[in-house]
Coordinates of C-alpha atoms in Angstrom, one line a residue:
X1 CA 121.8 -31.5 -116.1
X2 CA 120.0 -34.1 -114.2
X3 CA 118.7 -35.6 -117.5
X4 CA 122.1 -35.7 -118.5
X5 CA 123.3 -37.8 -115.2
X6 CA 120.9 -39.7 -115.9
X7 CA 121.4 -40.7 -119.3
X8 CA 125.0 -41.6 -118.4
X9 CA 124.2 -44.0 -115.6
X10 CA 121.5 -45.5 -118.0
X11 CA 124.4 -46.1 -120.8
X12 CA 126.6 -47.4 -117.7
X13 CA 124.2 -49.7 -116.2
X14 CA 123.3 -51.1 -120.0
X15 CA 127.3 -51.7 -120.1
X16 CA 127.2 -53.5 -117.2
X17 CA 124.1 -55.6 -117.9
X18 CA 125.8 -56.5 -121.2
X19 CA 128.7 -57.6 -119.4
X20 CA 126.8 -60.3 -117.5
X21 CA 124.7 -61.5 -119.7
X22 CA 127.9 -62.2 -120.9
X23 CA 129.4 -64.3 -118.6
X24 CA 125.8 -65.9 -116.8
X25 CA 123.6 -65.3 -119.4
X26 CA 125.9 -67.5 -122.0
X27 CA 126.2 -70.5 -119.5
X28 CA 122.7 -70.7 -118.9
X29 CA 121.4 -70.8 -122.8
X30 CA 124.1 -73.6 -123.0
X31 CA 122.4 -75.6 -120.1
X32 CA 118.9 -74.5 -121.3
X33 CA 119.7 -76.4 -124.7
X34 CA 121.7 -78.9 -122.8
X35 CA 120.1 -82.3 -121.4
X36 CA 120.6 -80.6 -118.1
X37 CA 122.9 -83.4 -117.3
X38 CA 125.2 -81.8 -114.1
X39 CA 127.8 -85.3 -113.5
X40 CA 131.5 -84.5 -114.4
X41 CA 132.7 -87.5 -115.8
X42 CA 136.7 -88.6 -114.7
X43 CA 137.5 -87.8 -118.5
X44 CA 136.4 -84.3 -117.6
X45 CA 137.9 -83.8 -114.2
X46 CA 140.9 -85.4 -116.0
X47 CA 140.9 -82.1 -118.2
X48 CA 140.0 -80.0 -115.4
X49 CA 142.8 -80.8 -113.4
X50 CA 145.1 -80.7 -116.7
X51 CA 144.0 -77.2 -117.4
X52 CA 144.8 -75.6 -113.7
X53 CA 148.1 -77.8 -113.2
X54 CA 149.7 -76.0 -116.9
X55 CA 148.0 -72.7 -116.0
X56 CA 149.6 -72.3 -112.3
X57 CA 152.9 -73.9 -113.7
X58 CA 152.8 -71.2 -116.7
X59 CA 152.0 -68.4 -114.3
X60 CA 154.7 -69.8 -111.5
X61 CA 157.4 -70.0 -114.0
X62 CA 156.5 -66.9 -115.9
X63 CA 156.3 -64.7 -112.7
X64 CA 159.7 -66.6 -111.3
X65 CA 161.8 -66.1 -114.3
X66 CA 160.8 -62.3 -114.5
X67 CA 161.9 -61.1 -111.1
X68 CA 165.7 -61.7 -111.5
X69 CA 165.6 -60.5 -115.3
X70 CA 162.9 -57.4 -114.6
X71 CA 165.3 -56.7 -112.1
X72 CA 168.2 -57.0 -114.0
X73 CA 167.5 -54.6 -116.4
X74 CA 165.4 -52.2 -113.9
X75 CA 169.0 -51.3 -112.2
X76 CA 171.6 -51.9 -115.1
X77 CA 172.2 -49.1 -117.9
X78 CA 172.8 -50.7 -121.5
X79 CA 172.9 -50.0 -125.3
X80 CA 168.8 -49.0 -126.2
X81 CA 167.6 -49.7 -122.6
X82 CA 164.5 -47.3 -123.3
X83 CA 164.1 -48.7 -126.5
X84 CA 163.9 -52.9 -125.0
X85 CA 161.6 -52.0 -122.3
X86 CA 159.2 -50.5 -124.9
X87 CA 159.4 -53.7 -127.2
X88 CA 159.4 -55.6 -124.6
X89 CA 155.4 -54.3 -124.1
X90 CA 154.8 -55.0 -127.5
X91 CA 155.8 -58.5 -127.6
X92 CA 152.1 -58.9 -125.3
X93 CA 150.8 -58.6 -128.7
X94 CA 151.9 -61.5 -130.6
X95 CA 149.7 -63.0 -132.7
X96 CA 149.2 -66.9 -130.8
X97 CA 149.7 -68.8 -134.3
X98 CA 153.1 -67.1 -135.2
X99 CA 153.9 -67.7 -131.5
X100 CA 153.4 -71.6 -132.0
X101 CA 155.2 -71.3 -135.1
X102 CA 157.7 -69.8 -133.3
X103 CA 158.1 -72.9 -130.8
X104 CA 158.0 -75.5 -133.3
X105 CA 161.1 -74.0 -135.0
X106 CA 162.9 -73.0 -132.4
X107 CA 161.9 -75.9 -130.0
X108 CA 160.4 -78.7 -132.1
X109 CA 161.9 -82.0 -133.2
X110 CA 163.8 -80.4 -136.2
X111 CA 164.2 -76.9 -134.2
X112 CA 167.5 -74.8 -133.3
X113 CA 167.2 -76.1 -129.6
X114 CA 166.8 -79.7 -130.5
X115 CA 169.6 -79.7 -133.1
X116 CA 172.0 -78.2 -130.5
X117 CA 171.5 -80.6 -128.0
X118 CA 172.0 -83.5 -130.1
X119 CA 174.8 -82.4 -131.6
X120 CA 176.1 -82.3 -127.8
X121 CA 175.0 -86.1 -127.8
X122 CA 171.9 -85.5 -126.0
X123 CA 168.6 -87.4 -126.9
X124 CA 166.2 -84.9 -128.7
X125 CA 162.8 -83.8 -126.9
X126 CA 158.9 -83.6 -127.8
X127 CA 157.3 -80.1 -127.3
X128 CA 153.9 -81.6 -128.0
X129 CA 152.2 -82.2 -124.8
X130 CA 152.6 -79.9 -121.7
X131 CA 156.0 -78.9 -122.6
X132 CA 154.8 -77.3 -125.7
X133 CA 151.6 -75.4 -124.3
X134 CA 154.2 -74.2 -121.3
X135 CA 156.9 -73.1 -123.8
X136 CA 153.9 -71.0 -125.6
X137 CA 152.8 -69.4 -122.7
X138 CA 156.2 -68.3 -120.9
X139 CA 156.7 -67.2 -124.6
X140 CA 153.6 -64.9 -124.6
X141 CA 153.7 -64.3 -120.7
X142 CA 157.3 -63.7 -119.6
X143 CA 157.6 -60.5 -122.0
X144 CA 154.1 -59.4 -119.9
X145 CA 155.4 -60.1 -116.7
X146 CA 158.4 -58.1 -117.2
X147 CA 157.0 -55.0 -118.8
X148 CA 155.0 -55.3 -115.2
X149 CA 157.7 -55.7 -113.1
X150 CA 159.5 -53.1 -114.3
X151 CA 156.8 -51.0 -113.4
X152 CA 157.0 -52.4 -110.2
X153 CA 160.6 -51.2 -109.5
X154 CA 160.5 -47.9 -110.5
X155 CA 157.7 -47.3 -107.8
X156 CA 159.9 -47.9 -104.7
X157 CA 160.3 -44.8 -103.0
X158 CA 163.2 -43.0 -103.4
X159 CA 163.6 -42.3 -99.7
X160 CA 163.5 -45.9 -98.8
X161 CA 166.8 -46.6 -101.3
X162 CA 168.2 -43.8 -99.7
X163 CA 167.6 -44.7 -95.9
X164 CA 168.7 -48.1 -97.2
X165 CA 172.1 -47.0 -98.2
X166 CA 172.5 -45.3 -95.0
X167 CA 172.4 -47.9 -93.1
X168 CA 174.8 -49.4 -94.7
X169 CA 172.5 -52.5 -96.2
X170 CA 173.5 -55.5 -98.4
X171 CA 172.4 -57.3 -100.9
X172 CA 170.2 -59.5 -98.9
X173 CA 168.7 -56.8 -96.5
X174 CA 168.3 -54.3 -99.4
X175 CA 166.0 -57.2 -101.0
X176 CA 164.4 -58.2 -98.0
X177 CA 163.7 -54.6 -96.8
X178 CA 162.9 -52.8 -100.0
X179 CA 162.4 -54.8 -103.1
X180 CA 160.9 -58.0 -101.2
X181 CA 157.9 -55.8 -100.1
X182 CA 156.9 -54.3 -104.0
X183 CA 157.1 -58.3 -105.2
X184 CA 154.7 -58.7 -102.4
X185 CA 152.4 -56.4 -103.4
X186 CA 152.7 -56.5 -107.1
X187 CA 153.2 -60.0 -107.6
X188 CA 150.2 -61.7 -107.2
X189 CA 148.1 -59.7 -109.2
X190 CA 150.3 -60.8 -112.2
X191 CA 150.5 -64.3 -110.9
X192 CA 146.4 -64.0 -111.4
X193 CA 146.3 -62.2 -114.8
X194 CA 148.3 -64.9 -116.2
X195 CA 146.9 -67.6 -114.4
X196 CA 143.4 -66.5 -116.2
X197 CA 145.0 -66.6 -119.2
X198 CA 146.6 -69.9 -119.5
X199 CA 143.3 -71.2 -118.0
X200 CA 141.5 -70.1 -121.0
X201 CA 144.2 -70.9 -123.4
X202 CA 142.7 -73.2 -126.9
X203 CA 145.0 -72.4 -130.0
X204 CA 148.1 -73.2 -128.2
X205 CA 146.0 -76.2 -126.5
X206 CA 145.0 -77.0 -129.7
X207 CA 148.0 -76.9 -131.8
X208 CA 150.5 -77.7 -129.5
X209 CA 148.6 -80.2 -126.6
X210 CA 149.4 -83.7 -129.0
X211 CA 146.8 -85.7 -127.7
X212 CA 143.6 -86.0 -124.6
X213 CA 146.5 -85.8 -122.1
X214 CA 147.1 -82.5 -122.6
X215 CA 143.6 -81.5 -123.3
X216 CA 142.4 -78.2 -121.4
X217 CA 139.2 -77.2 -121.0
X218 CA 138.8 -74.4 -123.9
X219 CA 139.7 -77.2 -126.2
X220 CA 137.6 -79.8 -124.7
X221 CA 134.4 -77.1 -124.8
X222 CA 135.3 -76.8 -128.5
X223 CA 135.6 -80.2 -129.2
X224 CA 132.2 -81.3 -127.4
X225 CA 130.3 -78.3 -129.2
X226 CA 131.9 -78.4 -132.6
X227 CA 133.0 -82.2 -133.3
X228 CA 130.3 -84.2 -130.9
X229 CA 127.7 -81.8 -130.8
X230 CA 127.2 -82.4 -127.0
X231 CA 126.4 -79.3 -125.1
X232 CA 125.9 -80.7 -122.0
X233 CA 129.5 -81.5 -121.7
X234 CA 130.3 -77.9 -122.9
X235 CA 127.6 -76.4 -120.1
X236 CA 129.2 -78.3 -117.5
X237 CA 132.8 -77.3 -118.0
X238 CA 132.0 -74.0 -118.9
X239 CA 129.8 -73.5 -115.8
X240 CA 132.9 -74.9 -113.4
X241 CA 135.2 -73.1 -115.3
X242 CA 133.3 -69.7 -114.9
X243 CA 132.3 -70.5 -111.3
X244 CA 136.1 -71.2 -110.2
X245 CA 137.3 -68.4 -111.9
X246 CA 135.0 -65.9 -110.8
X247 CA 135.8 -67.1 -107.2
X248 CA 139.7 -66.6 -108.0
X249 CA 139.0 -63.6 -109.4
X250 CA 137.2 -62.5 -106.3
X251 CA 139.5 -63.5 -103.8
X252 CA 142.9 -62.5 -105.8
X253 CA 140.6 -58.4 -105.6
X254 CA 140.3 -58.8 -101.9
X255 CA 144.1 -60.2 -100.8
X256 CA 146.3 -58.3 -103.6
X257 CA 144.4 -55.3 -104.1
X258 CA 143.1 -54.3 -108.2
X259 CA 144.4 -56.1 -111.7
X260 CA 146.6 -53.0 -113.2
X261 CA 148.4 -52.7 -116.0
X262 CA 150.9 -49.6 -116.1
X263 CA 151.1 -47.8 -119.3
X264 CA 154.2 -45.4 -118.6
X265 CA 157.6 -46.2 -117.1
X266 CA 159.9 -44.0 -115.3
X267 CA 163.3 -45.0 -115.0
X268 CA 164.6 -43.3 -111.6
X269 CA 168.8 -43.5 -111.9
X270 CA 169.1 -43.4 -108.1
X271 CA 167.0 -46.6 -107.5
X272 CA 169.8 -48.6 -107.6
X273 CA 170.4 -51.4 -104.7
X274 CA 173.9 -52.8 -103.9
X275 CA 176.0 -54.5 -106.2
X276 CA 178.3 -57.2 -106.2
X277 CA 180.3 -58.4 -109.1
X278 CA 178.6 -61.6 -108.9
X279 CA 175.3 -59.8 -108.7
X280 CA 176.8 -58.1 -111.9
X281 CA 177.5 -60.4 -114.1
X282 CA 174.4 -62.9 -112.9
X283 CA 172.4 -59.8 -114.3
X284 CA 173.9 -59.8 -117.5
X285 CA 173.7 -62.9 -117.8
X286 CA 169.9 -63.3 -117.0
X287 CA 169.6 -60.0 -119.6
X288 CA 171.5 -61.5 -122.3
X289 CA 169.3 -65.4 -122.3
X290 CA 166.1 -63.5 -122.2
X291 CA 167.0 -61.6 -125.2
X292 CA 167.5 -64.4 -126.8
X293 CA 164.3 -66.3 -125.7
X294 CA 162.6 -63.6 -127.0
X295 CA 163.9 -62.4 -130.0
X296 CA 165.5 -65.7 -131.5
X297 CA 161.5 -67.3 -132.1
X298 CA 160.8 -63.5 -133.8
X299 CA 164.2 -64.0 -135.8
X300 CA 163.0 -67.1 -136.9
X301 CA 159.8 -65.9 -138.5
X302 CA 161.0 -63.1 -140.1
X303 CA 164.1 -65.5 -142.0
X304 CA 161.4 -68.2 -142.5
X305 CA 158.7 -65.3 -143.9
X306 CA 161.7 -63.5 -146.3
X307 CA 162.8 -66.8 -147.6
X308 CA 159.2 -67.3 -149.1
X309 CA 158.2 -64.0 -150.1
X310 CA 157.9 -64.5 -153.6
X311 CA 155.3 -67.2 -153.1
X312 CA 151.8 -66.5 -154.8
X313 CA 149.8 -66.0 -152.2
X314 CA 145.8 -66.6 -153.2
X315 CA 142.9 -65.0 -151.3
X316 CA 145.6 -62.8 -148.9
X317 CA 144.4 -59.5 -149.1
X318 CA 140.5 -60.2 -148.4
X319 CA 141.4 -61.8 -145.1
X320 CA 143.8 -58.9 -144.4
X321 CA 141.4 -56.4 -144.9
X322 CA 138.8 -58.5 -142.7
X323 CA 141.1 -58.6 -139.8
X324 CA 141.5 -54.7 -139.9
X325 CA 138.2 -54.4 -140.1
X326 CA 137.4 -56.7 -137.3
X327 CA 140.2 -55.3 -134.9
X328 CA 138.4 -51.7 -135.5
X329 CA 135.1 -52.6 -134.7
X330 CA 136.8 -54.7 -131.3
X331 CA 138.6 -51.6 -130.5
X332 CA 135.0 -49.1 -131.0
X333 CA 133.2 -51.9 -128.8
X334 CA 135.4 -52.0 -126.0
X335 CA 136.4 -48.6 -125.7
X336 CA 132.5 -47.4 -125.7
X337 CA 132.2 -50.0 -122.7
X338 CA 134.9 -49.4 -121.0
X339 CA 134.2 -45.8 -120.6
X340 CA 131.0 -46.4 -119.5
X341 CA 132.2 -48.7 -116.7
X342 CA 134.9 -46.5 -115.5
X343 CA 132.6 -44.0 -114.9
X344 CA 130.1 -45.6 -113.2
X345 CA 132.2 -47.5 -110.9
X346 CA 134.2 -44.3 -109.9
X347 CA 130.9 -42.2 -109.7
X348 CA 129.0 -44.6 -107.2
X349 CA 128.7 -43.5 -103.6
X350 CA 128.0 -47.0 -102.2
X351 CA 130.8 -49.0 -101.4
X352 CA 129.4 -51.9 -102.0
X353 CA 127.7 -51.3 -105.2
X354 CA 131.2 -50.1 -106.7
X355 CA 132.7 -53.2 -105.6
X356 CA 129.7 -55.1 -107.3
X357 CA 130.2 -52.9 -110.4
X358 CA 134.1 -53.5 -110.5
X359 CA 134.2 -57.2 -109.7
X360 CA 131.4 -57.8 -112.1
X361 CA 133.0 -55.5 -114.8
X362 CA 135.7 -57.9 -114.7
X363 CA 133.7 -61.0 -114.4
X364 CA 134.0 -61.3 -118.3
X365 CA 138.0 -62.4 -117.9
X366 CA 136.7 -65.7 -116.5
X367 CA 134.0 -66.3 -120.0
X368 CA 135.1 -68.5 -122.5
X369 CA 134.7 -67.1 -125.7
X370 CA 133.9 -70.3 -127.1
X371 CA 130.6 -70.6 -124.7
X372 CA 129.8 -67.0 -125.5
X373 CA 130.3 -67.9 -129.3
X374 CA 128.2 -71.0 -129.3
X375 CA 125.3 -69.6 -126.7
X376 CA 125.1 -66.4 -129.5
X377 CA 124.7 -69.1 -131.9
X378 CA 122.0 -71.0 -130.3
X379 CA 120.2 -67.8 -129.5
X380 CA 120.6 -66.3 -133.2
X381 CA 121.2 -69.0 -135.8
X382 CA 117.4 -68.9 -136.8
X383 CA 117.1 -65.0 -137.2
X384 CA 120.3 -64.2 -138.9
X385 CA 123.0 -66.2 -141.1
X386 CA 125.6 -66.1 -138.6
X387 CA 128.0 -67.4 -141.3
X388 CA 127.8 -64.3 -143.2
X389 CA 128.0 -62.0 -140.6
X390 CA 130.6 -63.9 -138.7
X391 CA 133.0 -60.7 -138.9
X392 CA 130.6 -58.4 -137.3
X393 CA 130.1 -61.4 -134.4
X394 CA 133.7 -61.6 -134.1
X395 CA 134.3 -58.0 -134.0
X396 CA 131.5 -57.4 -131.1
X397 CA 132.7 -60.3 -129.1
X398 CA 136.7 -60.0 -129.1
X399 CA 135.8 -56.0 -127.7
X400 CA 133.5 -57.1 -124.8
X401 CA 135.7 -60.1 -124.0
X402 CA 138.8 -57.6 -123.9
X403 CA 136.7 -55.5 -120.9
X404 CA 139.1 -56.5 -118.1
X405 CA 142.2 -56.0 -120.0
X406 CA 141.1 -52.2 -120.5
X407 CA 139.6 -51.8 -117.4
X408 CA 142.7 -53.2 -115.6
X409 CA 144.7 -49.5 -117.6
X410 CA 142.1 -47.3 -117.5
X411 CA 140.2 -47.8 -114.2
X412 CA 143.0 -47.2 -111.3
X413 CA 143.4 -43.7 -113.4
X414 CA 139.5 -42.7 -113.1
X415 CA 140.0 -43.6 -109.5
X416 CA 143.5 -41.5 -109.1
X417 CA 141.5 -38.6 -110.4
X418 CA 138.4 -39.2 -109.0
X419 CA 140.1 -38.8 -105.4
X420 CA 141.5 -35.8 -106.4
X421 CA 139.1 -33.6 -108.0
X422 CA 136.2 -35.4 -107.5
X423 CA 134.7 -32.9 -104.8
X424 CA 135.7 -30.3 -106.9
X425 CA 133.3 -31.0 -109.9
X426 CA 130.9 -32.1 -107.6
X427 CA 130.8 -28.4 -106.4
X428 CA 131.5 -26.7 -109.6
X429 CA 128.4 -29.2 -111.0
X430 CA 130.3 -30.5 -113.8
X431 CA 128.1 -33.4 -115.6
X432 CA 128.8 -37.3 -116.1
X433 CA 129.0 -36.0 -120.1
X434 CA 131.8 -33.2 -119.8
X435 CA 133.5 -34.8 -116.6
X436 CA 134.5 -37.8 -119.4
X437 CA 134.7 -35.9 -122.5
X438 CA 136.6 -32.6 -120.8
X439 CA 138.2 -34.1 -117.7
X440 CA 138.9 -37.8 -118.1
X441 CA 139.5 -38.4 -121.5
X442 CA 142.1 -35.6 -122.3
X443 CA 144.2 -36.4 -118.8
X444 CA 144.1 -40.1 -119.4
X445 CA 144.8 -39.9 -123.2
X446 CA 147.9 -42.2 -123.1
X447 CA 146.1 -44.8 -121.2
X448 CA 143.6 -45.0 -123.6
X449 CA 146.0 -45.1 -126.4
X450 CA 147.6 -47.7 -125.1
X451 CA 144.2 -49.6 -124.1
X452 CA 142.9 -49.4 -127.6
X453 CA 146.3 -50.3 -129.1
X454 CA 145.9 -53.4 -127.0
X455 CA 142.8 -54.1 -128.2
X456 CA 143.3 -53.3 -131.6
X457 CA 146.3 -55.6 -132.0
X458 CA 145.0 -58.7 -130.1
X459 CA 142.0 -58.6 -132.2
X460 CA 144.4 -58.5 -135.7
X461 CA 146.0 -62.0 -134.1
X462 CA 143.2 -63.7 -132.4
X463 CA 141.8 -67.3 -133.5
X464 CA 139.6 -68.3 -130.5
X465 CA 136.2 -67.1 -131.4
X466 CA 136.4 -66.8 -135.4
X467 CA 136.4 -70.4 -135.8
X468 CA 133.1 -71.0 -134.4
X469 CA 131.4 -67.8 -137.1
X470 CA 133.4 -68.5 -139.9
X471 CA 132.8 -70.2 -142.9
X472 CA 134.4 -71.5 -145.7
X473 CA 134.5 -68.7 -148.0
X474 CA 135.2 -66.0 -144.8
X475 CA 137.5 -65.3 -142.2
X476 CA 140.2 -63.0 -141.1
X477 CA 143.9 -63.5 -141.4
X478 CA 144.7 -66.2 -138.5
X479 CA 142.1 -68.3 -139.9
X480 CA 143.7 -68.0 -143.1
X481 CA 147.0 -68.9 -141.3
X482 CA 145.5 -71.8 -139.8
X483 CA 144.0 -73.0 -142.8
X484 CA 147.2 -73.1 -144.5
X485 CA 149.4 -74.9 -141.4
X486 CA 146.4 -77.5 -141.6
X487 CA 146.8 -78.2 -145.1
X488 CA 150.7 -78.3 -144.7
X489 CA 151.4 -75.2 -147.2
X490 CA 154.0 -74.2 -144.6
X491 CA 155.6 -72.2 -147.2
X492 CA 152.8 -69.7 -147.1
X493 CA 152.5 -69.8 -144.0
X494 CA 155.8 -68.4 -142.8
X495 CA 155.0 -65.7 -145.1
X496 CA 151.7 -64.9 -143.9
X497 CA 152.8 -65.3 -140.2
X498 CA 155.3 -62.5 -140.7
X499 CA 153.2 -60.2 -142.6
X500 CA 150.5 -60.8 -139.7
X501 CA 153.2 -60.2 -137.0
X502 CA 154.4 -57.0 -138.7
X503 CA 150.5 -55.8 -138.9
X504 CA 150.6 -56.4 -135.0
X505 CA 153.7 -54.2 -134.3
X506 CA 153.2 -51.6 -137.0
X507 CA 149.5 -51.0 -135.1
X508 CA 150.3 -51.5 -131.9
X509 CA 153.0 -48.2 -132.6
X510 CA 150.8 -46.2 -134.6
X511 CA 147.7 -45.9 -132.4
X512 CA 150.2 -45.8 -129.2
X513 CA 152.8 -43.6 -130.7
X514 CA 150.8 -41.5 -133.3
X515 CA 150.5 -37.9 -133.5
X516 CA 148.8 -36.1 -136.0
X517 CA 150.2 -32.6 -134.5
X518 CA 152.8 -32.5 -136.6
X519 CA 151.1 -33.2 -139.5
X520 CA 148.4 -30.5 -138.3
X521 CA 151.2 -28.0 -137.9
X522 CA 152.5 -28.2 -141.1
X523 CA 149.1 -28.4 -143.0
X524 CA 148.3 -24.8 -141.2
X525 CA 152.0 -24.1 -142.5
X526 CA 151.5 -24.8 -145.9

């Protein structure tokens, strides 16, 4: 049994190696190739600055528009409540390119908003620039938000409502008193996972950002290593960009507790605050607009996708397939890692090397993929044809880079039971092996469900990392997409944008949602 512990840990601690090489080990072939040349230049600082300013705005916005509306449809009962909350999650998944599709036809120069208010006689507006990239990331992030303040309601006691309405409170000492302290606690935990985010955005940058103004710093990495060729400019904003981060990240751990991301809601009827017909009809109100902020940019697609579904579409089953396979190989990688992590952090004694473990677990939020990409490159380029195996490169990289975002619904789980019967198999003298394969695993099947469908579907939309590997001849279906809105067959695209949006959704439901019992059952029947 010891050799069996021991194994474990050595598959753990090769994880957790991996993970930093990641992060460190990618900034410091990038310098090492570099002309070691450590002066940020205003042009940079310029970009800097950019990229925090739109990532705190996205995150400040995102995070203040979802309390009233989470709220609003925590405590009201309506037509499919269930069913919205649940599609509300999914909507994390959107691919980025249909997303910016999305904006430009709903918010662009010949979009439904645009044409509404000049009909009203007001001057038309430009969503190139910062407006755009915010409009894509309250677009992606406000959906998130919610889902996760949702959870956030439906864990206030029950006795502290009831207390609450025993002493007779109002609406403003209810909030203050029992919902104010949740938001408190829950909030900037969110406020940071979508902070990270938007400060790693690049397609939206890229698509969206209409000129240097509004260049952040993924796109200005991708721009020095892929257009100039200078990798001293990509080593210097990809070391300050890892080092703030990191620090962020650090400090956001130590004030507002662990990143979590709830997989299961339970909607309690009694957790209901007082109400006011104002209060009433403001929620409604706040239900009904993000509804349609949501759903009108999906709307669009679909219309835009049917109108053009009997365009030939060339070479659109290759990339299909490619994606698939890429967002299975993501989902293998990252689940093998993040098991191995989870059980090493919860099975270390010393506190301070399970903070090191967790923290640095978690470190790979804060890595560009870009610098990853490139400092693989660097590294490989002679041994291998990296064009030809781009989809394997893209596969491997999208899981590791996805670490945090599994570890932030799978690790406060491990913990949870970990406290609980974790001097019980210590005494029973249960192994590392059988603790995850007959204890973990089968308890916390739903989270990893919902991990891996995470995974699985981000990898089907994601553009970041492919257009560094990919050549001309290969590439998954977003860089197909992109291909095509570059050459202005926007046709196609529409088409291919809802076919890749639908892949998203029907995947995301199926590993979720899936059950082969049934099926078993009626196999055994037969």
């Amino acid at each position: 049994m010891e050799a069996g512990i021991k194994k474990i840990k050595l598959i753990g601690y090769i994880c957790f190696l991996g993970v930093l090489c990641v992060g460190i080990g990618s900034i410091v072939v990038l310098t090492i190739h570099s002309e070691h040349n450590i002066i940020i230049s205003p042009y940079e600082t310029q970009v800097i600055t950019f990229t925090l300013c739109q990532a705190f705005l996205s995150a400040v916005i995102s995070l203040l528009l979802a309390i009233p509306i989470s709220r609003a449809i925590y405590r009201n009962d309506f037509f499919c409540k269930k069913l919205f909350i649940s599609f509300i999650g999914i909507l994390f998944v959107l691919p980025i390119l249909v997303v910016i599709l999305a904006v430009i036809n709903v918010f662009g120069i010949n979009g439904i908003a645009n044409k509404s208010i000049s009909y009203l006689g007001f001057e038309k507006f430009s969503i190139y620039g910062l407006i755009g990239i915010l409009l894509g990331h309250i677009l992606i992030n406000l959906p998130f938000a919610v889902r996760l303040l949702i959870s956030g309601w439906s864990m206030i006691p029950t006795e502290h409502v009831r207390l609450a309405k025993q002493l007779n409170f109002g609406t403003l000492a209810f909030f203050k008193h029992i919902e104010l302290p949740m938001l408190v606690k829950n909030a900037p935990s969110i406020f940071m996972i979508i902070f990270l985010y938007c400060s790693l955005t690049f397609s939206i940058a890229l698509v969206l950002g209409g000129g240097p103004s509004a260049t952040t710093v993924e796109l200005a990495i991708y721009q020095a290593i892929v257009f100039e060729g200078d990798l001293a400019t990509a080593a210097r904003l990809a070391t300050f960009q890892f080092t703030l981060l990191t620090i962020l990240l650090i400090l956001s751990n130590k004030f507002s507790g662990n990143i979590f991301i709830e997989e299961t809601i339970e909607l309690k009827n009694n957790i209901r605050g007082p109400v006011t017909k104002l209060t009433h009809w403001l929620d409604y109100l706040f239900i009904i607009l993000f509804f349609i902020f949501i759903f009108l940019p999906i709307l669009v697609i679909v219309l835009k996708g049917l109108e053009n579904i009997t365009i030939p579409k060339d070479d659109f089953i290759i990339p299909t397939i490619n994606s698939l396979l890429v967002a299975l190989l993501a989902t293998l990688i990252n689940l093998i890692f993040s098991l191995s992590l989870c059980l090493i952090i919860v099975g270390e004694k010393q506190k301070f090397l399970r903070t090191l473990f967790e923290v640095g677990s978690f470190s790979t939020i804060c890595v560009s993929p870009l610098v990853f990409g490139t400092a693989f490159f660097l590294l490989a380029f002679e041994h291998i044809d990296i064009s030809s195996n781009a989809l394997l490169l893209t596969g491997v990289t999208n899981g590791i880079l996805m670490i945090p975002m599994s570890l932030a619904i799978l690790l406060p789980g491990f913990k949870r039971l970990r406290a609980r019967y974790g001097k019980l198999m210590n005494i029973i003298g249960v192994s590392r092996l059988s603790e995850l394969t007959k204890f973990y695993v089968p308890l916390l099947k739903k989270n990893i469900k919902f991990s891996c469908a995470l995974v699985f579907t981000l990898s089907i939309g994601d553009l970041g990392i492919i257009v560094l590997f990919s050549g001309t001849d290969v590439g998954t279906l977003p860089m197909y997409l992109y291909r095509l809105i570059g050459s202005y067959r926007m046709d196609e695209a529409y088409f291919v944008a809802m076919i890749l949006m639908l892949m998203a959704f029907v995947s995301f439901w199926l590993i979720e949602n899936g059950n082969l019992n049934a099926f078993k059952r009626k196999q055994m029947s037969d």
